[in-house]
Coordinates of C-alpha atoms in Angstrom, one line a residue:
X1 CA -30.9 45.6 0.9
X2 CA -28.1 48.2 1.2
X3 CA -25.6 48.7 -1.5
X4 CA -22.9 47.4 0.7
X5 CA -24.7 44.2 1.3
X6 CA -25.4 43.8 -2.4
X7 CA -21.8 44.2 -3.1
X8 CA -20.9 41.6 -0.5
X9 CA -23.2 39.0 -2.0
X10 CA -22.0 39.8 -5.5
X11 CA -18.3 39.4 -4.4
X12 CA -19.1 36.2 -2.5
X13 CA -21.2 34.8 -5.3
X14 CA -18.5 35.7 -7.9
X15 CA -15.8 33.9 -5.9
X16 CA -17.9 30.7 -5.4
X17 CA -19.0 30.8 -9.1
X18 CA -15.4 31.3 -10.2
X19 CA -14.3 28.1 -8.3
X20 CA -17.3 26.2 -9.7
X21 CA -16.5 27.3 -13.3
X22 CA -12.8 26.8 -13.0
X23 CA -13.3 23.3 -11.6
X24 CA -15.7 22.5 -14.4
X25 CA -13.1 23.8 -17.0
X26 CA -10.5 21.5 -15.4
X27 CA -12.8 18.5 -15.6
X28 CA -13.6 19.3 -19.2
X29 CA -9.9 19.5 -20.1
X30 CA -9.4 16.2 -18.4
X31 CA -12.3 14.8 -20.4
X32 CA -10.6 16.0 -23.7
X33 CA -7.4 14.2 -22.7
X34 CA -9.3 11.0 -22.0
X35 CA -11.3 11.2 -25.3
X36 CA -8.0 11.5 -27.1
X37 CA -6.6 8.5 -25.3
X38 CA -9.8 6.5 -25.8
X39 CA -9.6 7.1 -29.6
X40 CA -5.9 6.2 -29.8
X41 CA -4.9 3.4 -32.1
X42 CA -4.1 0.1 -30.6
X43 CA -0.4 -0.5 -30.1
X44 CA 1.3 -3.0 -32.3
X45 CA 1.5 -6.4 -30.5
X46 CA 5.2 -6.9 -31.4
X47 CA 7.6 -4.3 -32.9
X48 CA 9.2 -4.8 -36.2
X49 CA 12.7 -6.5 -36.0
X50 CA 15.4 -4.0 -35.2
X51 CA 19.2 -4.3 -34.8
X52 CA 20.4 -4.1 -31.2
X53 CA 22.7 -1.2 -30.4
X54 CA 26.3 -1.9 -30.7
X55 CA 26.9 -0.9 -27.1
X56 CA 25.2 -3.9 -25.6
X57 CA 24.9 -7.7 -26.1
X58 CA 22.8 -8.6 -29.1
X59 CA 19.3 -9.7 -28.2
X60 CA 19.0 -12.0 -31.2
X61 CA 15.5 -13.2 -31.7
X62 CA 14.4 -11.9 -28.3
X63 CA 14.9 -8.3 -29.5
X64 CA 13.2 -9.1 -32.9
X65 CA 10.0 -10.4 -31.3
X66 CA 10.5 -14.2 -31.6
X67 CA 11.6 -17.0 -29.3
X68 CA 15.2 -17.1 -28.3
X69 CA 17.7 -19.6 -27.1
X70 CA 19.6 -19.2 -23.9
X71 CA 22.7 -18.1 -25.7
X72 CA 20.9 -15.0 -27.1
X73 CA 19.6 -13.7 -23.8
X74 CA 21.4 -10.8 -22.1
X75 CA 22.4 -10.6 -18.4
X76 CA 19.6 -9.2 -16.2
X77 CA 19.4 -8.2 -12.6
X78 CA 16.0 -8.6 -10.9
X79 CA 15.5 -6.1 -8.1
X80 CA 13.1 -6.7 -5.3
X81 CA 12.7 -3.6 -3.1
X82 CA 11.1 -4.7 0.2
X83 CA 10.4 -3.0 3.5
X84 CA 8.6 -4.9 6.3
X85 CA 6.9 -7.5 4.1
X86 CA 6.6 -10.6 6.3
X87 CA 3.2 -11.7 4.8
X88 CA 4.4 -11.8 1.1
X89 CA 8.2 -12.0 0.9
X90 CA 8.4 -15.8 0.6
X91 CA 5.7 -15.8 -2.1
X92 CA 7.7 -13.2 -4.0
X93 CA 11.0 -15.2 -3.7
X94 CA 9.3 -18.4 -4.8
X95 CA 7.9 -16.7 -7.9
X96 CA 11.2 -15.1 -8.9
X97 CA 13.0 -18.5 -8.5
X98 CA 10.7 -19.8 -11.3
X99 CA 11.6 -17.1 -13.9
X100 CA 12.5 -18.6 -17.3
X101 CA 16.0 -17.2 -17.9
X102 CA 19.5 -18.8 -18.1
X103 CA 20.7 -19.3 -14.5
X104 CA 24.1 -17.9 -15.3
X105 CA 22.7 -14.6 -16.7
X106 CA 20.4 -13.5 -14.0
X107 CA 21.1 -12.1 -10.5
X108 CA 18.4 -11.4 -7.9
X109 CA 19.0 -8.4 -5.7
X110 CA 16.9 -8.4 -2.6
X111 CA 16.9 -4.7 -1.6
X112 CA 15.8 -5.1 2.0
X113 CA 15.4 -2.1 4.2
X114 CA 13.1 -3.9 6.7
X115 CA 13.1 -3.2 10.4
X116 CA 11.0 -6.2 11.4
X117 CA 11.6 -10.0 11.0
X118 CA 11.5 -9.8 7.1
X119 CA 15.3 -10.2 6.8
X120 CA 15.2 -13.3 9.0
X121 CA 12.5 -14.8 6.7
X122 CA 14.6 -14.0 3.7
X123 CA 17.7 -15.6 5.3
X124 CA 15.8 -18.7 6.2
X125 CA 14.3 -19.0 2.7
X126 CA 17.8 -18.7 1.1
X127 CA 19.3 -21.2 3.5
X128 CA 16.5 -23.7 2.9
X129 CA 17.1 -23.7 -0.9
X130 CA 20.8 -24.3 -1.6
X131 CA 19.9 -25.5 -5.1
X132 CA 18.0 -22.4 -6.1
X133 CA 18.6 -21.1 -9.6
X134 CA 20.3 -17.7 -10.3
X135 CA 22.7 -15.7 -8.1
X136 CA 21.0 -14.2 -5.0
X137 CA 22.3 -11.1 -3.2
X138 CA 20.6 -9.9 0.0
X139 CA 21.5 -6.2 0.3
X140 CA 20.8 -4.4 3.6
X141 CA 21.2 -0.7 4.3
X142 CA 21.7 0.8 7.7
X143 CA 19.7 3.9 6.9
X144 CA 16.5 4.1 4.8
X145 CA 17.8 7.2 3.0
X146 CA 15.6 8.0 0.0
X147 CA 13.2 5.3 0.9
X148 CA 12.4 3.0 -2.1
X149 CA 14.3 5.3 -4.5
X150 CA 17.3 5.1 -2.3
X151 CA 17.2 1.3 -2.2
X152 CA 16.8 1.0 -6.0
X153 CA 19.7 3.4 -6.5
X154 CA 21.9 1.4 -4.1
X155 CA 21.0 -1.7 -6.2
X156 CA 21.7 0.1 -9.4
X157 CA 25.2 1.1 -8.3
X158 CA 25.9 -2.5 -7.6
X159 CA 24.8 -4.1 -10.9
X160 CA 28.1 -3.3 -12.7
X161 CA 27.9 -3.6 -16.5
X162 CA 24.7 -5.7 -16.6
X163 CA 22.5 -4.0 -19.3
X164 CA 19.0 -4.7 -17.9
X165 CA 17.2 -4.7 -14.6
X166 CA 13.7 -6.0 -13.9
X167 CA 11.8 -4.6 -10.8
X168 CA 9.1 -6.2 -8.7
X169 CA 7.4 -4.8 -5.6
X170 CA 6.7 -7.3 -2.8
X171 CA 3.0 -7.6 -3.5
X172 CA 3.5 -8.8 -7.1
X173 CA 3.8 -12.4 -8.2
X174 CA 6.2 -12.6 -11.2
X175 CA 5.2 -14.9 -14.0
X176 CA 7.6 -17.4 -15.6
X177 CA 7.7 -15.7 -18.9
X178 CA 7.8 -12.0 -17.8
X179 CA 11.4 -11.4 -18.8
X180 CA 11.3 -13.1 -22.2
X181 CA 8.1 -11.2 -23.0
X182 CA 9.4 -7.8 -22.0
X183 CA 12.6 -8.4 -24.0
X184 CA 10.6 -9.0 -27.1
X185 CA 9.4 -5.4 -27.0
X186 CA 12.8 -3.7 -26.7
X187 CA 13.8 -1.2 -29.3
X188 CA 17.1 0.7 -29.6
X189 CA 15.6 3.8 -27.9
X190 CA 13.6 1.9 -25.2
X191 CA 14.4 2.9 -21.7
X192 CA 11.7 0.8 -20.0
X193 CA 9.0 -1.7 -20.8
X194 CA 6.1 -1.6 -18.4
X195 CA 3.8 -4.6 -18.1
X196 CA 0.1 -4.5 -17.2
X197 CA -0.9 -5.0 -13.6
X198 CA -3.4 -7.7 -12.9
X199 CA -5.1 -8.4 -9.6
X200 CA -4.8 -11.3 -7.1
X201 CA -7.7 -10.3 -4.9
X202 CA -10.0 -8.2 -7.1
X203 CA -13.1 -10.0 -5.6
X204 CA -12.1 -9.8 -2.0
X205 CA -14.4 -7.0 -1.0
X206 CA -16.1 -3.8 -2.3
X207 CA -12.9 -1.7 -2.0
X208 CA -10.8 -4.1 -4.0
X209 CA -13.5 -4.4 -6.7
X210 CA -13.5 -0.7 -7.2
X211 CA -9.7 -0.5 -7.3
X212 CA -9.5 -3.2 -9.9
X213 CA -11.9 -1.3 -12.1
X214 CA -10.0 1.9 -11.6
X215 CA -6.6 0.4 -12.3
X216 CA -7.9 -1.4 -15.4
X217 CA -9.0 1.9 -16.8
X218 CA -5.6 3.5 -16.1
X219 CA -3.8 0.7 -18.0
X220 CA -6.3 -0.2 -20.7
X221 CA -7.1 3.4 -21.6
X222 CA -4.5 5.8 -20.3
X223 CA -1.3 3.8 -20.6
X224 CA -2.4 1.9 -23.7
X225 CA -3.6 5.2 -25.3
X226 CA -0.2 6.9 -24.7
X227 CA 1.6 3.9 -26.2
X228 CA -0.7 4.0 -29.3
X229 CA -0.1 7.7 -29.8
X230 CA 3.6 7.4 -29.4
X231 CA 3.8 10.1 -26.6
X232 CA 5.3 10.1 -23.2
X233 CA 4.3 7.3 -20.9
X234 CA 5.1 6.4 -17.3
X235 CA 6.7 3.5 -15.5
X236 CA 4.4 2.5 -12.7
X237 CA 7.1 1.5 -10.2
X238 CA 7.0 -2.2 -10.6
X239 CA 6.6 -5.1 -13.1
X240 CA 8.8 -3.4 -15.6
X241 CA 12.1 -3.8 -17.4
X242 CA 14.7 -1.0 -17.4
X243 CA 17.8 -0.3 -19.5
X244 CA 20.7 0.5 -17.2
X245 CA 22.3 2.8 -19.7
X246 CA 19.2 5.0 -19.9
X247 CA 18.8 5.1 -16.1
X248 CA 22.4 6.2 -15.6
X249 CA 22.3 8.7 -18.4
X250 CA 19.2 10.3 -16.7
X251 CA 20.9 10.4 -13.3
X252 CA 19.4 7.3 -11.7
X253 CA 16.8 7.1 -9.0
X254 CA 16.2 10.3 -6.9
X255 CA 14.3 10.3 -3.6
X256 CA 13.1 13.9 -3.6
X257 CA 9.5 12.9 -4.5
X258 CA 7.3 10.1 -3.4
X259 CA 6.8 9.1 -7.1
X260 CA 10.3 8.1 -8.0
X261 CA 8.9 6.0 -10.9
X262 CA 7.2 9.0 -12.6
X263 CA 10.2 11.2 -11.9
X264 CA 12.7 8.8 -13.6
X265 CA 10.2 8.3 -16.5
X266 CA 10.1 12.0 -17.2
X267 CA 13.9 12.4 -17.0
X268 CA 14.7 9.5 -19.4
X269 CA 12.0 10.7 -21.9
X270 CA 13.2 14.2 -21.7
X271 CA 16.6 12.8 -22.7
X272 CA 15.1 11.2 -25.8
X273 CA 14.4 7.6 -24.6
X274 CA 11.0 5.9 -24.7
X275 CA 8.9 4.2 -22.0
X276 CA 7.0 1.4 -23.6
X277 CA 3.8 -0.1 -22.2
X278 CA 2.4 -3.5 -23.1
X279 CA -1.3 -4.1 -22.4
X280 CA -1.4 -7.7 -23.6
X281 CA 0.6 -9.2 -20.8
X282 CA -0.2 -8.9 -17.1
X283 CA 1.6 -9.5 -13.8
X284 CA -0.8 -10.1 -10.8
X285 CA -0.5 -8.1 -7.6
X286 CA -2.4 -7.7 -4.3
X287 CA -4.7 -4.8 -3.9
X288 CA -5.1 -3.0 -0.6
X289 CA -8.1 -4.6 1.1
X290 CA -8.8 -2.0 3.8
X291 CA -9.0 1.8 4.0
X292 CA -5.9 2.2 6.2
X293 CA -3.7 0.6 3.5
X294 CA -5.6 2.2 0.6
X295 CA -5.4 5.7 1.9
X296 CA -1.7 5.4 2.6
X297 CA -1.1 4.2 -1.0
X298 CA -3.3 7.0 -2.5
X299 CA -1.7 9.7 -0.4
X300 CA 1.7 8.6 -1.6
X301 CA 0.7 8.4 -5.3
X302 CA -1.1 11.8 -5.2
X303 CA 1.6 13.7 -3.2
X304 CA 4.3 12.2 -5.4
X305 CA 2.5 13.1 -8.6
X306 CA 2.2 16.7 -7.5
X307 CA 5.8 16.8 -6.4
X308 CA 6.8 15.6 -9.9
X309 CA 4.6 18.3 -11.5
X310 CA 6.4 20.9 -9.3
X311 CA 9.8 19.5 -10.2
X312 CA 9.4 19.1 -13.9
X313 CA 6.8 21.4 -15.3
X314 CA 9.3 24.2 -15.9
X315 CA 11.5 21.9 -18.0
X316 CA 8.8 21.0 -20.5
X317 CA 9.3 24.0 -22.8
X318 CA 12.6 22.4 -23.9
X319 CA 10.7 19.4 -25.3
X320 CA 10.9 20.0 -29.1
X321 CA 7.5 18.7 -30.1
X322 CA 4.3 20.6 -29.2
X323 CA 2.4 17.4 -29.2
X324 CA 4.8 15.7 -26.8
X325 CA 4.7 18.8 -24.5
X326 CA 0.9 18.7 -24.4
X327 CA 0.8 15.1 -23.4
X328 CA 3.7 15.5 -21.0
X329 CA 1.8 18.2 -19.2
X330 CA -1.3 16.0 -19.1
X331 CA 0.7 13.2 -17.6
X332 CA 2.3 15.3 -14.9
X333 CA -1.0 17.1 -14.0
X334 CA -3.1 13.9 -13.9
X335 CA -3.4 14.0 -10.1
X336 CA -4.7 17.5 -10.2
X337 CA -8.1 16.1 -11.2
X338 CA -8.9 15.7 -7.5
X339 CA -8.7 19.5 -7.0
X340 CA -11.4 19.9 -9.7
X341 CA -13.6 17.1 -8.2
X342 CA -13.5 18.6 -4.7
X343 CA -13.8 22.2 -6.0
X344 CA -16.9 21.7 -8.1
X345 CA -18.5 19.7 -5.3
X346 CA -17.9 22.2 -2.5
X347 CA -18.7 25.3 -4.6
X348 CA -21.9 23.8 -5.9
X349 CA -23.3 23.7 -2.4
X350 CA -22.3 27.3 -2.0
X351 CA -24.2 28.3 -5.1
X352 CA -27.3 26.6 -3.9
X353 CA -27.1 28.4 -0.6
X354 CA -26.5 31.8 -2.3
X355 CA -29.3 31.3 -4.8
X356 CA -31.9 30.9 -2.1
X357 CA -35.6 30.7 -2.7
X358 CA -37.1 32.9 -5.4
X359 CA -38.3 35.4 -2.7
X360 CA -34.8 35.7 -1.3
X361 CA -33.8 39.3 -0.6
X362 CA -30.4 38.9 -2.2
X363 CA -31.3 36.8 -5.2
X364 CA -31.8 39.9 -7.5
X365 CA -28.1 40.7 -6.9
X366 CA -27.1 37.3 -8.2
X367 CA -29.4 36.6 -11.1
X368 CA -26.9 34.4 -12.9
X369 CA -26.7 31.7 -10.1
X370 CA -29.9 29.8 -11.1
X371 CA -28.6 29.6 -14.7
X372 CA -25.3 28.1 -13.4
X373 CA -27.2 25.6 -11.3
X374 CA -29.5 24.7 -14.2
X375 CA -26.3 24.0 -16.2
X376 CA -25.7 20.9 -14.0
X377 CA -26.2 18.9 -17.2
X378 CA -22.5 19.5 -17.7
X379 CA -21.9 17.2 -14.7
X380 CA -24.2 14.6 -16.3
X381 CA -22.2 14.8 -19.5
X382 CA -18.9 14.3 -17.6
X383 CA -20.5 11.3 -15.8
X384 CA -21.5 9.7 -19.1
X385 CA -17.9 10.2 -20.3
X386 CA -16.6 8.5 -17.2
X387 CA -19.0 5.6 -17.8
X388 CA -17.7 5.3 -21.4
X389 CA -14.1 5.4 -20.2
X390 CA -14.4 2.7 -17.6
X391 CA -16.7 0.5 -19.7
X392 CA -14.2 0.6 -22.5
X393 CA -11.5 -0.5 -20.1
X394 CA -13.7 -3.3 -18.8
X395 CA -14.5 -4.4 -22.3
X396 CA -10.8 -4.5 -23.2
X397 CA -9.9 -6.4 -20.1
X398 CA -12.7 -9.0 -20.3
X399 CA -13.1 -9.2 -24.0
X400 CA -16.7 -7.9 -23.9
X401 CA -18.6 -6.3 -26.7
X402 CA -20.3 -3.0 -26.0
X403 CA -23.6 -4.6 -24.9
X404 CA -22.1 -7.1 -22.6
X405 CA -21.2 -7.1 -18.9
X406 CA -23.5 -4.3 -17.7
X407 CA -24.8 -6.2 -14.7
X408 CA -21.2 -6.7 -13.6
X409 CA -20.1 -3.2 -14.5
X410 CA -22.8 -0.8 -13.2
X411 CA -22.6 -1.6 -9.4
X412 CA -18.8 -1.3 -9.6
X413 CA -19.1 2.0 -11.5
X414 CA -21.5 3.4 -8.9
X415 CA -19.2 2.4 -6.1
X416 CA -16.2 3.9 -8.0
X417 CA -18.0 7.2 -8.3
X418 CA -18.7 7.1 -4.5
X419 CA -15.2 6.3 -3.6
X420 CA -13.7 8.9 -5.9
X421 CA -16.0 11.6 -4.5
X422 CA -15.4 10.5 -0.9
X423 CA -11.6 10.4 -1.3
X424 CA -11.4 13.8 -3.0
X425 CA -10.5 15.8 0.2
X426 CA -7.8 13.3 1.1
X427 CA -6.3 13.7 -2.3
X428 CA -6.5 17.5 -2.2
X429 CA -4.5 17.5 1.0
X430 CA -1.9 15.2 -0.4
X431 CA -1.7 17.2 -3.7
X432 CA -1.2 20.4 -1.8
X433 CA 1.6 18.9 0.3
X434 CA 3.3 17.7 -2.9
X435 CA 3.0 21.0 -4.8
X436 CA 4.4 22.8 -1.8
X437 CA 7.3 20.4 -1.6
X438 CA 6.4 19.3 1.9
X439 CA 8.9 16.5 3.0
X440 CA 7.1 13.2 3.6
X441 CA 8.0 9.7 4.6
X442 CA 7.4 6.9 2.1
X443 CA 4.6 5.1 4.0
X444 CA 4.4 1.5 2.7
X445 CA 1.1 -0.1 1.7
X446 CA 0.6 -3.0 4.1
X447 CA 0.1 -6.4 2.4
X448 CA -1.6 -9.5 3.8
X449 CA -0.6 -12.1 1.3
X450 CA -4.2 -13.5 1.3
X451 CA -4.1 -14.2 5.0
X452 CA -7.0 -13.3 7.3
X453 CA -5.2 -11.0 9.8
X454 CA -6.0 -8.2 12.1
X455 CA -6.2 -4.8 10.5
X456 CA -2.8 -3.2 10.1
X457 CA -1.7 -0.2 12.2
X458 CA -3.2 3.0 11.0
X459 CA -0.6 4.8 8.8
X460 CA 1.1 8.0 9.8
X461 CA -0.9 11.2 9.3
X462 CA -4.2 9.4 9.2
X463 CA -7.1 11.6 10.2
X464 CA -9.5 8.9 11.3
X465 CA -12.3 9.9 9.0
X466 CA -13.6 12.9 11.0
X467 CA -12.9 15.3 8.2
X468 CA -14.9 13.1 5.8
X469 CA -17.7 13.1 8.4
X470 CA -17.8 16.9 8.2
X471 CA -18.1 16.6 4.4
X472 CA -21.1 14.2 4.9
X473 CA -22.9 16.9 6.9
X474 CA -22.0 19.6 4.4
X475 CA -23.3 17.8 1.4
X476 CA -26.4 16.5 3.2
X477 CA -27.1 20.2 4.0
X478 CA -26.6 21.1 0.4
X479 CA -29.1 18.5 -0.7
X480 CA -31.6 19.8 1.9
X481 CA -31.1 23.4 0.7
X482 CA -31.7 22.5 -2.9
X483 CA -34.9 20.6 -2.1
X484 CA -36.4 23.4 0.1
X485 CA -35.3 26.2 -2.2
X486 CA -36.6 24.7 -5.4
X487 CA -33.1 24.4 -6.9
X488 CA -33.2 20.6 -6.7
X489 CA -31.2 19.8 -9.8
X490 CA -28.0 19.1 -7.8
X491 CA -29.7 17.4 -4.9
X492 CA -29.0 13.9 -6.2
X493 CA -25.4 14.9 -6.8
X494 CA -25.0 16.2 -3.2
X495 CA -26.7 13.1 -1.8
X496 CA -24.2 10.9 -3.7
X497 CA -21.3 13.0 -2.4
X498 CA -22.6 12.6 1.2
X499 CA -22.8 8.8 0.7
X500 CA -19.3 8.7 -0.8
X501 CA -17.8 10.6 2.2
X502 CA -19.8 8.5 4.6
X503 CA -18.3 5.3 3.1
X504 CA -14.8 6.7 3.4
X505 CA -15.4 8.0 6.9
X506 CA -16.8 4.6 8.1
X507 CA -14.1 2.7 6.3
X508 CA -11.4 4.8 7.8
X509 CA -12.6 4.2 11.3
X510 CA -13.1 0.4 10.7
X511 CA -10.4 -0.6 8.2
X512 CA -11.2 -4.3 8.0
X513 CA -13.6 -4.6 5.0
X514 CA -13.4 -8.3 4.2
X515 CA -17.1 -8.8 4.4
X516 CA -18.1 -5.7 2.4
X517 CA -19.9 -6.5 -0.8
X518 CA -21.1 -4.5 -3.8

């Protein structure tokens, strides 16, 4: 082999190895964050009694953590941002009408940007219930400026001097006691109280089972861990109570990212307020039941998270506490994990290809590659940590001890691993769009309201699964190379990746998964 060719293989191998090791380092850092959150103390169930700020009506026993009479409850506006939700809007309105709150102290804002027959459904529902409790306001905008953030800001500007707003997305079913419970956890510096998400259709199909497990880990480990540590947390966009004073002090809702909830959370906490999370009270919601809806949702969340990282990371040095800064960076960079997942997967195939069989003419120039491949035990360790993370979440949600629930958990964990691997490229594209500041439309997640209906239209910018199909071939080739070259340690990993991308590719081409089972 000529010196020039040796140099080429060394440069190529060094580049691929750098991607592999950098991705492994990112995954290890994420693992450290999750270990810290796993070990966080459990949040107190009810805060100690505190006096209400002089600038707002006294909360009485509600603010102190006990039951309250109607005379002690402050005025609240319930905001319902909706956009083309014919399958679920009546269910939402019926649930809101059952909220336990004095009728003269609650106003319902229906923030309706719909372009279909949803406004007619709302109007018919209102007309059919002249004796409904509370004051109802149906707000319609002529332009969908700012998308959901714009609708919420328009509602915020209309609430007047009401001190609190409660927000529900259309796919949620509010519980009778939501407001009273959230109010019990208000402190003088509380900007928002986020309630846990539960699931209406967790057992509908394989995709919803995996989502339920994933969201339970987000809330039971990540959100609960941040609450227990007393660090920055995030409002999740719905099923939460907001203090109007804090929202206005932070500048209100802004529509320059697709994650207006995370954006406002960062701004209020940077101003000294707190976002509280309560893990012991859940509000059920509908999970996307097909890949068309799921991919639209995941693209919005990932692109919005990256856009918030781009917008706020330069402001974090002004946060006075090093501990808060560390956790704030971890919160903003959470969606970056997909870069590491995709990077380590793709580069691992490159390393197998470069290593070649022992008699390969260029293997002497890259003697370190087999050692890196033999270090695949790192991936195994990270997988064990993921199992611990999600099993802890399942234990907390279902009340299991460590040795219980494995027959229920393991199939879902395997499917979650496949889905996470198979969606990585989709997330990478979304993350890159967000970090570049690429303008994007807020593509709603279609809801079905439990009805058996035809698959919804494919969302904008869907790729139909063909890029995932290319990944299937790539990782299948990686597994073949590993087996024939003798570097077979990563072959199972590559086969699992191929299977994950195959699931996503097939699901993206055939969105209706109602008969899928795990």
